[in-house]
C-alpha cells in the first residue's frame, strides 16, 4: 500500500520500510474473533448441559451413556475453543506482518516491489546491506588470479569516489 523508504536510504533495525494493505488481514482477524466467540458460547452451553446431566445421573434419571455423550460434547467444545484461540493468535500475528520492518541497521540496496504491486508471502521486497563490512566483487583476468591470495591487503577505489582509496582484505 505504501513504500516508506527508497534505495540508498539508511535504516535502523525495526524501522518500518513498507505497509501492506491490511484490510484482508483485518477481516481475517475479525472472523477469527467471531469464531472464538462462537466456540466459547458453545462451550458454555456444553458445560451447562454437562452439569444438568450430572445432576440427573446422580438421581439416576438418565443413563450413563447419555451423560457420557454430554461429557464428550463438552470436551469437544473445549477443543474447539483452544483451536479458535490459536487461530485468533495467528490472525494477530498476520496483522503484525502488514508492516515490513528492517531486520537490522543498514542501507536499502535494492527495491524489488512498488506501491500498488501484489506481493506474495515470503517474497523479497527490499535488499538490505547491513552495517559492517562490505563485499565488493571484482573480476580479474585468469592469468592474474595467482597474484590474488586470500588475506592480502588491498586498496579499493570506487567510481563514485575517484581518488579516495578504501582499505580492503581479499577473501
Coordinates of C-alpha atoms in Angstrom, one line a residue:
X1 CA 0.0 0.0 0.0
X2 CA 2.8 2.4 0.9
X3 CA 6.6 2.4 0.4
X4 CA 8.3 4.4 3.2
X5 CA 11.9 4.2 2.1
X6 CA 14.0 4.4 -1.1
X7 CA 17.1 2.8 -2.4
X8 CA 20.2 4.3 -0.7
X9 CA 18.4 5.3 2.4
X10 CA 19.9 4.4 5.8
X11 CA 17.5 2.5 8.1
X12 CA 17.5 1.3 11.7
X13 CA 16.6 -2.1 12.9
X14 CA 12.8 -2.3 13.4
X15 CA 12.1 0.7 11.2
X16 CA 9.0 0.4 9.0
X17 CA 10.0 0.0 5.3
X18 CA 6.6 -0.5 3.7
X19 CA 3.0 -1.1 4.7
X20 CA 0.9 -3.8 3.1
X21 CA -2.8 -3.4 2.6
X22 CA -4.1 -4.7 5.9
X23 CA -7.8 -4.8 5.0
X24 CA -7.9 -8.6 4.3
X25 CA -5.8 -9.3 7.4
X26 CA -8.2 -7.2 9.5
X27 CA -11.1 -9.2 8.1
X28 CA -9.4 -12.5 8.9
X29 CA -8.7 -11.2 12.4
X30 CA -12.4 -10.3 12.8
X31 CA -13.5 -13.7 11.5
X32 CA -11.2 -15.5 13.9
X33 CA -12.5 -13.4 16.8
X34 CA -16.1 -14.3 15.8
X35 CA -15.2 -18.0 15.6
X36 CA -13.7 -17.7 19.1
X37 CA -16.8 -16.1 20.5
X38 CA -19.0 -18.8 18.9
X39 CA -16.8 -21.6 20.3
X40 CA -16.9 -20.0 23.7
X41 CA -20.7 -19.8 23.6
X42 CA -20.8 -23.5 22.5
X43 CA -18.6 -24.4 25.4
X44 CA -20.8 -22.5 27.9
X45 CA -23.8 -24.4 26.6
X46 CA -22.0 -27.7 26.7
X47 CA -20.9 -27.0 30.3
X48 CA -24.4 -26.2 31.3
X49 CA -25.7 -29.4 29.7
X50 CA -23.0 -31.5 31.3
X51 CA -23.8 -30.0 34.7
X52 CA -27.5 -30.7 34.2
X53 CA -26.9 -34.3 33.1
X54 CA -24.5 -34.8 36.1
X55 CA -27.4 -33.9 38.4
X56 CA -29.8 -36.2 36.5
X57 CA -27.2 -39.0 36.6
X58 CA -26.7 -38.6 40.3
X59 CA -30.5 -39.0 40.7
X60 CA -30.4 -41.9 38.3
X61 CA -32.8 -40.2 35.9
X62 CA -30.6 -40.6 32.8
X63 CA -28.3 -43.4 31.6
X64 CA -24.6 -43.3 32.0
X65 CA -24.3 -43.4 28.2
X66 CA -26.3 -40.2 27.8
X67 CA -24.1 -38.5 30.4
X68 CA -21.0 -39.7 28.6
X69 CA -22.3 -38.2 25.4
X70 CA -22.7 -34.8 27.1
X71 CA -19.3 -35.1 28.6
X72 CA -17.9 -35.9 25.1
X73 CA -19.7 -32.8 23.7
X74 CA -18.2 -30.7 26.4
X75 CA -14.7 -31.9 25.7
X76 CA -15.1 -31.3 22.0
X77 CA -16.3 -27.8 22.8
X78 CA -13.2 -27.2 24.9
X79 CA -11.0 -28.4 22.0
X80 CA -12.9 -26.0 19.6
X81 CA -12.2 -23.1 21.9
X82 CA -8.5 -24.0 22.0
X83 CA -8.4 -24.2 18.2
X84 CA -10.3 -20.9 17.9
X85 CA -7.8 -19.2 20.3
X86 CA -4.9 -20.5 18.3
X87 CA -6.5 -19.2 15.1
X88 CA -7.1 -15.8 16.8
X89 CA -3.4 -15.6 17.8
X90 CA -2.3 -16.5 14.2
X91 CA -4.6 -13.7 12.9
X92 CA -3.0 -11.2 15.3
X93 CA 0.5 -12.3 14.1
X94 CA -0.6 -11.9 10.5
X95 CA -1.7 -8.3 11.3
X96 CA 1.8 -7.6 12.5
X97 CA 3.2 -8.7 9.2
X98 CA 1.3 -6.0 7.4
X99 CA 4.2 -3.6 8.2
X100 CA 7.5 -4.7 6.7
X101 CA 10.4 -3.8 9.1
X102 CA 14.1 -3.6 8.8
X103 CA 15.7 -6.7 10.4
X104 CA 19.0 -4.8 11.1
X105 CA 20.6 -1.4 10.7
X106 CA 21.9 -0.8 7.2
X107 CA 21.2 0.8 3.8
X108 CA 18.5 -0.1 1.4
X109 CA 20.4 -1.6 -1.6
X110 CA 17.6 -2.6 -3.8
X111 CA 13.8 -2.2 -4.1
X112 CA 12.0 -5.2 -5.7
X113 CA 8.4 -4.1 -5.4
X114 CA 6.4 -0.8 -5.7
X115 CA 3.4 0.5 -4.0
X116 CA 0.3 -1.0 -5.5
X117 CA 2.0 -4.2 -6.5
X118 CA 0.6 -7.5 -5.2
X119 CA 3.3 -9.4 -3.2
X120 CA 3.2 -13.0 -2.0
X121 CA 4.1 -14.2 1.5
X122 CA 7.9 -14.7 1.6
X123 CA 8.5 -12.5 -1.5
X124 CA 11.6 -10.3 -1.2
X125 CA 10.6 -6.6 -1.3
X126 CA 13.9 -4.9 -0.3
X127 CA 17.5 -5.9 -0.2
X128 CA 19.2 -4.5 2.8
X129 CA 23.0 -4.1 3.1
X130 CA 23.6 -4.4 6.8
X131 CA 26.0 -2.1 8.6
X132 CA 29.5 -3.5 8.9
X133 CA 32.0 -4.8 6.4
X134 CA 31.0 -4.5 2.7
X135 CA 31.8 -7.0 0.0
X136 CA 32.9 -6.0 -3.5
X137 CA 33.0 -8.4 -6.4
X138 CA 35.9 -7.8 -8.7
X139 CA 36.7 -9.8 -11.8
X140 CA 40.4 -10.3 -12.7
X141 CA 42.0 -12.0 -15.7
X142 CA 42.6 -15.7 -15.3
X143 CA 46.4 -15.3 -15.8
X144 CA 46.5 -12.8 -12.9
X145 CA 44.5 -15.0 -10.4
X146 CA 47.7 -16.3 -8.8
X147 CA 48.6 -12.7 -7.7
X148 CA 45.5 -12.5 -5.5
X149 CA 45.7 -14.8 -2.5
X150 CA 43.1 -14.7 0.3
X151 CA 44.1 -12.4 3.2
X152 CA 46.0 -10.0 1.0
X153 CA 45.6 -6.3 1.9
X154 CA 44.2 -4.2 -0.9
X155 CA 43.0 -0.7 -1.6
X156 CA 39.7 -0.2 -3.4
X157 CA 38.8 3.0 -5.4
X158 CA 35.1 3.4 -6.3
X159 CA 34.0 5.1 -9.5
X160 CA 31.6 7.2 -7.4
X161 CA 34.6 8.5 -5.3
X162 CA 37.6 8.8 -7.6
X163 CA 40.9 9.4 -5.7
X164 CA 39.6 8.1 -2.4
X165 CA 41.2 4.7 -1.6
X166 CA 39.5 2.4 0.9
X167 CA 41.3 -0.4 2.7
X168 CA 40.2 -3.9 1.9
X169 CA 41.1 -7.5 2.5
X170 CA 40.9 -10.2 -0.2
X171 CA 38.6 -13.1 0.7

